[in-house]
PDB file of C-alpha atoms in Angstrom:
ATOM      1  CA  UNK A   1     114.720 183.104 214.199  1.00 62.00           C
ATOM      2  CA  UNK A   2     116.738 185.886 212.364  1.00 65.00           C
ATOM      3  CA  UNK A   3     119.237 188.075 213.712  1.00 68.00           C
ATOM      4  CA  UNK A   4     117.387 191.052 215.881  1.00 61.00           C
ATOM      5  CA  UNK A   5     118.722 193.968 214.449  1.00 58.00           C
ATOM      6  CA  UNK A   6     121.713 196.039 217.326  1.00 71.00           C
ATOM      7  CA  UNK A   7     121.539 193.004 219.226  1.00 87.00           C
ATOM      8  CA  UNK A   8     124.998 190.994 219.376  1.00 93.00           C
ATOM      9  CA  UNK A   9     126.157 187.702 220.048  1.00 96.00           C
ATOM     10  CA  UNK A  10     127.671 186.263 222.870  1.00 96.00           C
ATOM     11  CA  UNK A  11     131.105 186.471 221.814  1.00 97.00           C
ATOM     12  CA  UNK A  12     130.701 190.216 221.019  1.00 95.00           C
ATOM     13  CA  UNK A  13     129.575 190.467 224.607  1.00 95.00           C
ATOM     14  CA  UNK A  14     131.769 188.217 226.462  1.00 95.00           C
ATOM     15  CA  UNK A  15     135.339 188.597 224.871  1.00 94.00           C
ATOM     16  CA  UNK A  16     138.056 190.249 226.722  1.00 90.00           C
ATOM     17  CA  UNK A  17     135.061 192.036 228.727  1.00 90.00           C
ATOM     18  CA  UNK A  18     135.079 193.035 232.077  1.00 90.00           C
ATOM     19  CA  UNK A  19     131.505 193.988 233.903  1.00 92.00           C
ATOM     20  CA  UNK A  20     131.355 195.200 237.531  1.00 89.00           C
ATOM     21  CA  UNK A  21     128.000 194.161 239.458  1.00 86.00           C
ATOM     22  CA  UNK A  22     125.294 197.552 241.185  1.00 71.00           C
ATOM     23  CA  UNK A  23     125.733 197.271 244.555  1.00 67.00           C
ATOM     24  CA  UNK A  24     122.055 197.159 244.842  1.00 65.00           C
ATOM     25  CA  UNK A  25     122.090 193.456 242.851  1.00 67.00           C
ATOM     26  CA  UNK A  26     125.120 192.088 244.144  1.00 71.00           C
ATOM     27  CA  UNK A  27     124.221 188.738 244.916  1.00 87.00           C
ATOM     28  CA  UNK A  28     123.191 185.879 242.243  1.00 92.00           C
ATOM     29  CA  UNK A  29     119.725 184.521 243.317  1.00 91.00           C
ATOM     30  CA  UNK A  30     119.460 182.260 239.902  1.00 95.00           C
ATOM     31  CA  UNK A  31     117.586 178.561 241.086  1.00 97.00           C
ATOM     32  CA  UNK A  32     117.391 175.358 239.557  1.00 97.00           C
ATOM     33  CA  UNK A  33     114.255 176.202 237.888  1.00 97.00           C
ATOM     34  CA  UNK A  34     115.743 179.327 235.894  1.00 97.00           C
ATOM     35  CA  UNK A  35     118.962 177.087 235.114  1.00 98.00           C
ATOM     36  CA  UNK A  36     116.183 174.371 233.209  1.00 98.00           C
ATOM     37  CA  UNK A  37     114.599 176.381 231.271  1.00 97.00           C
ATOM     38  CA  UNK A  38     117.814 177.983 230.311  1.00 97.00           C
ATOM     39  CA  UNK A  39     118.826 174.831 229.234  1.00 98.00           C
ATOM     40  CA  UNK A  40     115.601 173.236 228.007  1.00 97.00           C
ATOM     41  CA  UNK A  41     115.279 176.742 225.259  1.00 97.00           C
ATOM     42  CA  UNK A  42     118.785 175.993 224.027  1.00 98.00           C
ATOM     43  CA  UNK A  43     118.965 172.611 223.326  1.00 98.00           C
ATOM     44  CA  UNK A  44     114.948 173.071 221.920  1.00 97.00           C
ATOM     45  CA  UNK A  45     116.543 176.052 219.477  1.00 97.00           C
ATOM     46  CA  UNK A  46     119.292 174.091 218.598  1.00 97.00           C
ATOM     47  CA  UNK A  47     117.851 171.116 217.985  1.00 97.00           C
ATOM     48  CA  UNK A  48     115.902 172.806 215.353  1.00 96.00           C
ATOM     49  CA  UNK A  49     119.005 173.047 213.068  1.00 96.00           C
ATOM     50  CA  UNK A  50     121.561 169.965 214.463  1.00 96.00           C
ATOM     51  CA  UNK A  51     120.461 166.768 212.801  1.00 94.00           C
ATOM     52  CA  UNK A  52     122.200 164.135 214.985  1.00 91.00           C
ATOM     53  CA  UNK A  53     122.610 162.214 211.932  1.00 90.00           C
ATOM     54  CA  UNK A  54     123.522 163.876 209.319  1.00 89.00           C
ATOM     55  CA  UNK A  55     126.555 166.849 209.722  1.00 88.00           C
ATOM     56  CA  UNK A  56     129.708 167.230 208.538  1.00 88.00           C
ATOM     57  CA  UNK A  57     131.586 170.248 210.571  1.00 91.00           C
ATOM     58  CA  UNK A  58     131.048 172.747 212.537  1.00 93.00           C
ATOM     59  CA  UNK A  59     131.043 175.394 209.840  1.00 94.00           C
ATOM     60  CA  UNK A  60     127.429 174.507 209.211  1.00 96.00           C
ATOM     61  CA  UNK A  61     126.627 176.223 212.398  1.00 97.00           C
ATOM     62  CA  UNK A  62     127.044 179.439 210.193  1.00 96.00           C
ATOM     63  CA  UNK A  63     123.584 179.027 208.894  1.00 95.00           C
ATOM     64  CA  UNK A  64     121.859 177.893 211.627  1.00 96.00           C
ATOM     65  CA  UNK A  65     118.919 180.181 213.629  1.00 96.00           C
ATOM     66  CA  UNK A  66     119.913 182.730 216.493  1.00 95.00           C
ATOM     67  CA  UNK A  67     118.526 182.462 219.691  1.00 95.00           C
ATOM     68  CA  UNK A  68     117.611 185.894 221.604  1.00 93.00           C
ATOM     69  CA  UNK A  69     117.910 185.774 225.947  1.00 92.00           C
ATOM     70  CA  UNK A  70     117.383 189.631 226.085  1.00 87.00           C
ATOM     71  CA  UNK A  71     118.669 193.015 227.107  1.00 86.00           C
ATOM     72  CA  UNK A  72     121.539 193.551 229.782  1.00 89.00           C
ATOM     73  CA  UNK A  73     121.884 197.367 230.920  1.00 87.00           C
ATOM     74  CA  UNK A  74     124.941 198.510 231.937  1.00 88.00           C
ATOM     75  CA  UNK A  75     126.647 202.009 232.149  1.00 86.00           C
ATOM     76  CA  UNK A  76     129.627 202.938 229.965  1.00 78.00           C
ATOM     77  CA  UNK A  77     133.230 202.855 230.791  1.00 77.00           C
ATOM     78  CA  UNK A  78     135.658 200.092 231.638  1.00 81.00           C
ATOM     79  CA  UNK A  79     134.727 197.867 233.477  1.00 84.00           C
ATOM     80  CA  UNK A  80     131.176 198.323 232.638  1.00 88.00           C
ATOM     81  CA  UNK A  81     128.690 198.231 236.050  1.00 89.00           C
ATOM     82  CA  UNK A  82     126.067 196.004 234.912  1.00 90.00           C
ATOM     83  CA  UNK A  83     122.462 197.380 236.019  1.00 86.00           C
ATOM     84  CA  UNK A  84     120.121 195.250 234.737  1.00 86.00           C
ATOM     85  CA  UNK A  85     121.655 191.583 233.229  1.00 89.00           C
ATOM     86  CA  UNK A  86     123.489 190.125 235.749  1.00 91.00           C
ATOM     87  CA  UNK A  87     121.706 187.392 236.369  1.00 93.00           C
ATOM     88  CA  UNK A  88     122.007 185.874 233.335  1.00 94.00           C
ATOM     89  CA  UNK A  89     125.468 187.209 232.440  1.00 95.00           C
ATOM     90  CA  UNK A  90     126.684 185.160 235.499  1.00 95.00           C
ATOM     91  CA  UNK A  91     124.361 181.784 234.438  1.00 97.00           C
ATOM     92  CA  UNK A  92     126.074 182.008 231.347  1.00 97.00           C
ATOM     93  CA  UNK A  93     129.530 182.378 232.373  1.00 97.00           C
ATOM     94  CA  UNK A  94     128.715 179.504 234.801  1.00 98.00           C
ATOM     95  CA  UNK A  95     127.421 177.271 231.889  1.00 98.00           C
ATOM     96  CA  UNK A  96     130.487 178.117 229.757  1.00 98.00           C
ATOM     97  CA  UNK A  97     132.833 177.113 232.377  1.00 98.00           C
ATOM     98  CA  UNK A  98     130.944 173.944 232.672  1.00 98.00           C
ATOM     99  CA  UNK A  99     131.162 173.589 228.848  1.00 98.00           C
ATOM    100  CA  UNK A 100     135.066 174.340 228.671  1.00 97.00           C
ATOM    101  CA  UNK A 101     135.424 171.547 231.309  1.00 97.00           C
ATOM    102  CA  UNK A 102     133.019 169.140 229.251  1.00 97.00           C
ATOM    103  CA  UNK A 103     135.150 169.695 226.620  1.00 96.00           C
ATOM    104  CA  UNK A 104     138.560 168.621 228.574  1.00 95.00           C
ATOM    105  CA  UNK A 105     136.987 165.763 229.406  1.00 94.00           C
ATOM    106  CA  UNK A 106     136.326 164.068 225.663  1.00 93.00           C
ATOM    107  CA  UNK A 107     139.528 165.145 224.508  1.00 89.00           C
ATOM    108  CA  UNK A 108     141.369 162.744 223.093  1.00 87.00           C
ATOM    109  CA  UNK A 109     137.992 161.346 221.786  1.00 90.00           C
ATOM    110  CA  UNK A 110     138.784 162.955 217.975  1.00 87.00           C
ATOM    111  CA  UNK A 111     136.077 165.596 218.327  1.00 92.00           C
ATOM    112  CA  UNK A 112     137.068 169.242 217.487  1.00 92.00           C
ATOM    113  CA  UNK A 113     137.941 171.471 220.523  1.00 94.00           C
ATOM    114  CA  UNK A 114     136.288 175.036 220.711  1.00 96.00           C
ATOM    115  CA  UNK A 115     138.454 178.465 222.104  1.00 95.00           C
ATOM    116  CA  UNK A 116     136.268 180.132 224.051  1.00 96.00           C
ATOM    117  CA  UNK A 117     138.485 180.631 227.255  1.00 95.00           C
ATOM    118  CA  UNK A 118     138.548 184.415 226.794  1.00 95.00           C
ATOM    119  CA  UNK A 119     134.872 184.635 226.785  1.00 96.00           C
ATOM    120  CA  UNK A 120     134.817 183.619 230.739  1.00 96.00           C
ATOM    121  CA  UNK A 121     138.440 185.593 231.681  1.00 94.00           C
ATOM    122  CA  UNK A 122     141.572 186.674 230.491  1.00 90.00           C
ATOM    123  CA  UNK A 123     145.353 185.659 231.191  1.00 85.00           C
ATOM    124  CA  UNK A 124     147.503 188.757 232.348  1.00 82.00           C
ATOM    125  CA  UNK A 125     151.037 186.808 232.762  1.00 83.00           C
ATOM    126  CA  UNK A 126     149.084 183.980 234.476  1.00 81.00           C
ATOM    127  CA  UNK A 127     146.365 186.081 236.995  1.00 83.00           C
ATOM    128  CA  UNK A 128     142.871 185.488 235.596  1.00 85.00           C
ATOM    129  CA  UNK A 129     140.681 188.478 235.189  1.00 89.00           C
ATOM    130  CA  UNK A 130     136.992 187.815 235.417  1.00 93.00           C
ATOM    131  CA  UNK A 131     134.276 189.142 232.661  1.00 91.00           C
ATOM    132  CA  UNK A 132     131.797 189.358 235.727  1.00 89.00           C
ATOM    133  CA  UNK A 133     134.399 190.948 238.460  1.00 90.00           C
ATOM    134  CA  UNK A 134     133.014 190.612 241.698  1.00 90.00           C
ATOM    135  CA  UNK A 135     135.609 190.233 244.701  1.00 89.00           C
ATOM    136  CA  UNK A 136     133.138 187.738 246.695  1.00 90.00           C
ATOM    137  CA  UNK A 137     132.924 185.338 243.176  1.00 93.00           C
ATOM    138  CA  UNK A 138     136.282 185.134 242.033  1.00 93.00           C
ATOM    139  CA  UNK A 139     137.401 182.092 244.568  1.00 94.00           C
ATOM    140  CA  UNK A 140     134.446 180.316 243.433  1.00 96.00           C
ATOM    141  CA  UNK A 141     134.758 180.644 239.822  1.00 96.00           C
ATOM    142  CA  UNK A 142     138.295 179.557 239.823  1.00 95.00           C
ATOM    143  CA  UNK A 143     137.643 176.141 241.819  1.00 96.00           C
ATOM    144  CA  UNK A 144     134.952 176.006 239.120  1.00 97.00           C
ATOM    145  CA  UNK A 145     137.261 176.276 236.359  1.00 95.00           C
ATOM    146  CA  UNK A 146     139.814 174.070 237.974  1.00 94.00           C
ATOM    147  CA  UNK A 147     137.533 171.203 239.082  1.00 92.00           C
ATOM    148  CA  UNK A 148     138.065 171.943 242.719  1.00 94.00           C
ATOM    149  CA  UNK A 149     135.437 169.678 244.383  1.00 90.00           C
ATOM    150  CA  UNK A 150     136.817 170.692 247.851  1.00 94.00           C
ATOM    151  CA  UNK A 151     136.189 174.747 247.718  1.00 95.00           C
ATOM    152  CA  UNK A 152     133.999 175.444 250.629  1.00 95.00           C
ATOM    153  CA  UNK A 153     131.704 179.055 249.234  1.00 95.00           C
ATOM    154  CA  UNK A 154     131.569 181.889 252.194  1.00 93.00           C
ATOM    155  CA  UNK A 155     129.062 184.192 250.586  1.00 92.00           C
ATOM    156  CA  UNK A 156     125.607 183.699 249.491  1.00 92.00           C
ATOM    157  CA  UNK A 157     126.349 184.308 245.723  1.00 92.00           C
ATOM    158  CA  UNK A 158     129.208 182.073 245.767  1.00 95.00           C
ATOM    159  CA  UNK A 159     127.257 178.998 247.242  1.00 96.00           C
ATOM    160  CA  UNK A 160     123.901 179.999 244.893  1.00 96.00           C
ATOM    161  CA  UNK A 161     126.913 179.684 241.820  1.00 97.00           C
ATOM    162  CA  UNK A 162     127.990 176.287 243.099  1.00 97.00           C
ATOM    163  CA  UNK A 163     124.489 175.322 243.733  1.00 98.00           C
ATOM    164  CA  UNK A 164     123.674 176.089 239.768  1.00 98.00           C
ATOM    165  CA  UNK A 165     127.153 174.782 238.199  1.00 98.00           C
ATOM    166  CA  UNK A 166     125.752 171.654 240.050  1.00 98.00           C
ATOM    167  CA  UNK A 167     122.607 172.056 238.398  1.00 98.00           C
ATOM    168  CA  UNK A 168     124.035 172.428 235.193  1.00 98.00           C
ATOM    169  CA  UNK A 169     125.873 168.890 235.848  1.00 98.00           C
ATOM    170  CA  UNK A 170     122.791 167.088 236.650  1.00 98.00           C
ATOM    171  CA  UNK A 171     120.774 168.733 233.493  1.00 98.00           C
ATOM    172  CA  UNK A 172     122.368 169.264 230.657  1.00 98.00           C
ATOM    173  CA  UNK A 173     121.463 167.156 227.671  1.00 98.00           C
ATOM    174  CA  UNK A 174     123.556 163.777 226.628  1.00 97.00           C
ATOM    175  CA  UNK A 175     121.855 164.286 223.353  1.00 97.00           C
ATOM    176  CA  UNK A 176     124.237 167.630 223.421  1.00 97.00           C
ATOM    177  CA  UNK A 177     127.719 166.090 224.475  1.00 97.00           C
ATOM    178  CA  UNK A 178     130.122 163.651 222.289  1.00 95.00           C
ATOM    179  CA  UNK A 179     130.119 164.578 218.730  1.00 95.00           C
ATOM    180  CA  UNK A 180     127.064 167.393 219.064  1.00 96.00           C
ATOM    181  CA  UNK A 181     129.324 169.303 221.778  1.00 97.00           C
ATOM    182  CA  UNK A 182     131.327 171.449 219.331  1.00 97.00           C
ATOM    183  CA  UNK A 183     128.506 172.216 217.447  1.00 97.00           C
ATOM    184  CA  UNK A 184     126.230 173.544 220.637  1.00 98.00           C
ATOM    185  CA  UNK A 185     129.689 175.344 221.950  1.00 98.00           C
ATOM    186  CA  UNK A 186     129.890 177.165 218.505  1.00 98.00           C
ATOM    187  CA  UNK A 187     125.966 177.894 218.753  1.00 98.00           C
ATOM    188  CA  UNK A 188     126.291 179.484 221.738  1.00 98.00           C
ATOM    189  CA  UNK A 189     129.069 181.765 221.162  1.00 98.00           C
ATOM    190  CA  UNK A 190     127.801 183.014 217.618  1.00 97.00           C
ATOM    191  CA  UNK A 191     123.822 182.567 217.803  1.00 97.00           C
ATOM    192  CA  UNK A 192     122.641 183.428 221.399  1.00 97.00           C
ATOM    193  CA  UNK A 193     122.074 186.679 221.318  1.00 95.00           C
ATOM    194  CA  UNK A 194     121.909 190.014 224.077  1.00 94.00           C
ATOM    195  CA  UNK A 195     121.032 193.453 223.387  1.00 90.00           C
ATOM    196  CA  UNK A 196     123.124 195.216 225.260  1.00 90.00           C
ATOM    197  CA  UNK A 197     122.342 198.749 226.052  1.00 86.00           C
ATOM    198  CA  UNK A 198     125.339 201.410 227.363  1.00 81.00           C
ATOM    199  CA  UNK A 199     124.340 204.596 228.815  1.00 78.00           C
ATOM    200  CA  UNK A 200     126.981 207.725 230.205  1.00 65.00           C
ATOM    201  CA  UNK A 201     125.265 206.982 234.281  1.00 59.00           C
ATOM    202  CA  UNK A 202     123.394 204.841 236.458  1.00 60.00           C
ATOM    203  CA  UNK A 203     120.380 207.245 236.355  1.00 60.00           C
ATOM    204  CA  UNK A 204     120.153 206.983 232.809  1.00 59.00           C
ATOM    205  CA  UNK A 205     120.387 203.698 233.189  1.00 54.00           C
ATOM    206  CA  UNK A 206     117.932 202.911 235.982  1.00 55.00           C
ATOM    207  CA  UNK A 207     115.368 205.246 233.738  1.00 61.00           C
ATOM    208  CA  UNK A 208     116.257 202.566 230.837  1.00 55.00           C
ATOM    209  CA  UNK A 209     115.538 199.674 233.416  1.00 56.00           C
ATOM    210  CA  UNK A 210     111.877 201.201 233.636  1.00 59.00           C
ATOM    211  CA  UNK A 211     111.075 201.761 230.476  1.00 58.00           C
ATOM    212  CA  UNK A 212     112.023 198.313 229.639  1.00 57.00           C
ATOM    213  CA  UNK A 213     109.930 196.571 232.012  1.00 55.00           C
ATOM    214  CA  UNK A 214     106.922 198.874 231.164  1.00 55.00           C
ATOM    215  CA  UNK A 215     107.915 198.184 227.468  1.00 54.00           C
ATOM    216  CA  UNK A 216     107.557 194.562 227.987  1.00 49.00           C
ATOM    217  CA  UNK A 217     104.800 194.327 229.493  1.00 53.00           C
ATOM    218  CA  UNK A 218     102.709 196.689 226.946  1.00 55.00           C
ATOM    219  CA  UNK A 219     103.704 194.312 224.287  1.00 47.00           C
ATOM    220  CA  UNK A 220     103.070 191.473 226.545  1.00 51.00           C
ATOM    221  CA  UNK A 221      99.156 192.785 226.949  1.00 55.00           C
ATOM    222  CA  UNK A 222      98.590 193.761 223.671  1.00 55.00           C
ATOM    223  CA  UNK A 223     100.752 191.028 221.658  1.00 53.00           C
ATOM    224  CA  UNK A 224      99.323 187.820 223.645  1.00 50.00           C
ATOM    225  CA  UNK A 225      99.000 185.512 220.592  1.00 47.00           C
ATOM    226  CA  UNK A 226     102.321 186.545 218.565  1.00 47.00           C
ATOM    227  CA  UNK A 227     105.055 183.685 218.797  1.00 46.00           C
ATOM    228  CA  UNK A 228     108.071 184.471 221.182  1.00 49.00           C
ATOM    229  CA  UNK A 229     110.387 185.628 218.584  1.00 48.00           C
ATOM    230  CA  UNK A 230     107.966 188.739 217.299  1.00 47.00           C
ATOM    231  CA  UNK A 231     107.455 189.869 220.207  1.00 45.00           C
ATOM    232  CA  UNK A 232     111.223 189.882 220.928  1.00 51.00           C
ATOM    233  CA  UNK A 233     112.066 191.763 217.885  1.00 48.00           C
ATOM    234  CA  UNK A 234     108.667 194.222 218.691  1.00 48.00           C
ATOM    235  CA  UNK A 235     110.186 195.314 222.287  1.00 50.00           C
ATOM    236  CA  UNK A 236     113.572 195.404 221.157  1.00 50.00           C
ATOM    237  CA  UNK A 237     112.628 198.011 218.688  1.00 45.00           C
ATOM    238  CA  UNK A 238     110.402 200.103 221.105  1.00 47.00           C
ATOM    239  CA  UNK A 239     113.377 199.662 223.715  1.00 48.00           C
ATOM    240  CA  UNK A 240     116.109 201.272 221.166  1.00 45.00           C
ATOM    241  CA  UNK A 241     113.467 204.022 220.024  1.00 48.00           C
ATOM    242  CA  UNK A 242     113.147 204.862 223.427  1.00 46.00           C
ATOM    243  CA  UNK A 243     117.006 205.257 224.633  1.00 44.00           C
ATOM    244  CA  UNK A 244     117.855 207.232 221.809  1.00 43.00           C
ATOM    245  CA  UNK A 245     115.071 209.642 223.126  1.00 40.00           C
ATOM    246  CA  UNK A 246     117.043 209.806 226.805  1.00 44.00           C
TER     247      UNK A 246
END
């Protein structure tokens, strides 16, 4: 599919971001089932454009097809509270990790390594700064990042995010590691796309939250046999029209 006009791509998102969770959806509640089909759209997208056989470098990701995941909410500032998004904000940064640390393990093989790194923290003089910071989560994304099979989780969101990265292990694609791996890192960064939607409070916010389900589910009624992507690009337009009217 083409770009969805005001939506932006992961890397836009991600980089040197930091988001702050509602206390009202603190805890990740993600399952396996959410984590497959995460995984099963991506590698069905991608596959659309990545002939296994017949590439030459990465750059030729440039022209492949974007993939849309939706809207994340959040209100404006630094860090940004996230009020609607979360969810999959924190399956991504858990699939990135596991990416970064697929990656480590083929170097040395001759296949090109990907920066992402600031998409999933940043480095102040060595102390890592989350893009999802949450006090309860930041044990348990560092034994993630650092292979630490012995970290014990002593929250509920911490042992769901183990439970996933696990997950993750046990599903992702072999058709997608080796020599396809830079190519699906460099997807994901510049063609999965989020529209994200800033507002000046939480009320505003939680008012956006509404109209977006209601949204969706109009077009969802009335729009029954139009493929995935026109919807998409339908209730992204409606949602837009409507904030600037808040």
């Amino acid at each position: 599919m083409n770009k969805i006009d005001k939506t932006e791509t992961l890397t836009k998102i991600l980089s040197h971001r930091r988001f702050t969770v509602d206390v009202f959806q603190r805890e990740y509640r993600w399952g396996r089932k959410q984590i497959e089909q995460m995984l099963s759209d991506f590698q069905e997208t991608f596959e659309e454009y990545y002939d296994p056989d017949k590439h030459d470098t990465p750059a030729e990701v440039m022209n492949y097809g974007f993939y849309y995941m939706g809207c994340i909410i959040c209100t404006g500032g630094t860090p940004n509270k996230i009020i609607d998004g979360q969810q999959r904000l924190t399956s991504l940064t858990l699939l990135l990790i596991y990416l970064n640390n697929l990656q480590k393990e083929q170097a040395g093989m001759g296949y090109h390594t990907v920066q992402f790194e600031d998409m999933i923290y940043d480095d102040h003089f060595g102390t890592k700064s989350f893009n999802i910071d949450v006090d309860e989560r930041l044990h348990c994304l560092q034994s993630l990042i650092d292979n630490n099979t012995s970290f014990v989780a002593d929250n509920e969101s911490a042992q769901n995010m183990l439970d996933r990265y696990k997950d993750i292990q046990d599903l992702f694609p072999d058709e997608l590691k080796g020599e396809a791996l830079p190519y699906f890192i460099y997807w994901i960064k510049e063609k999965v796309l989020l529209l994200e939607i800033d507002t000046p409070s939480e009320d505003e916010a939680h008012t956006i939250f509404l109209t977006m389900i209601l949204t969706f589910r109009l077009w969802s009624t009335l729009n029954r046999r139009k493929s995935a992507s026109s919807m998409a690009t339908n209730c992204v337009i409606t949602i837009i029209g409507s904030t600037r009217r808040l």
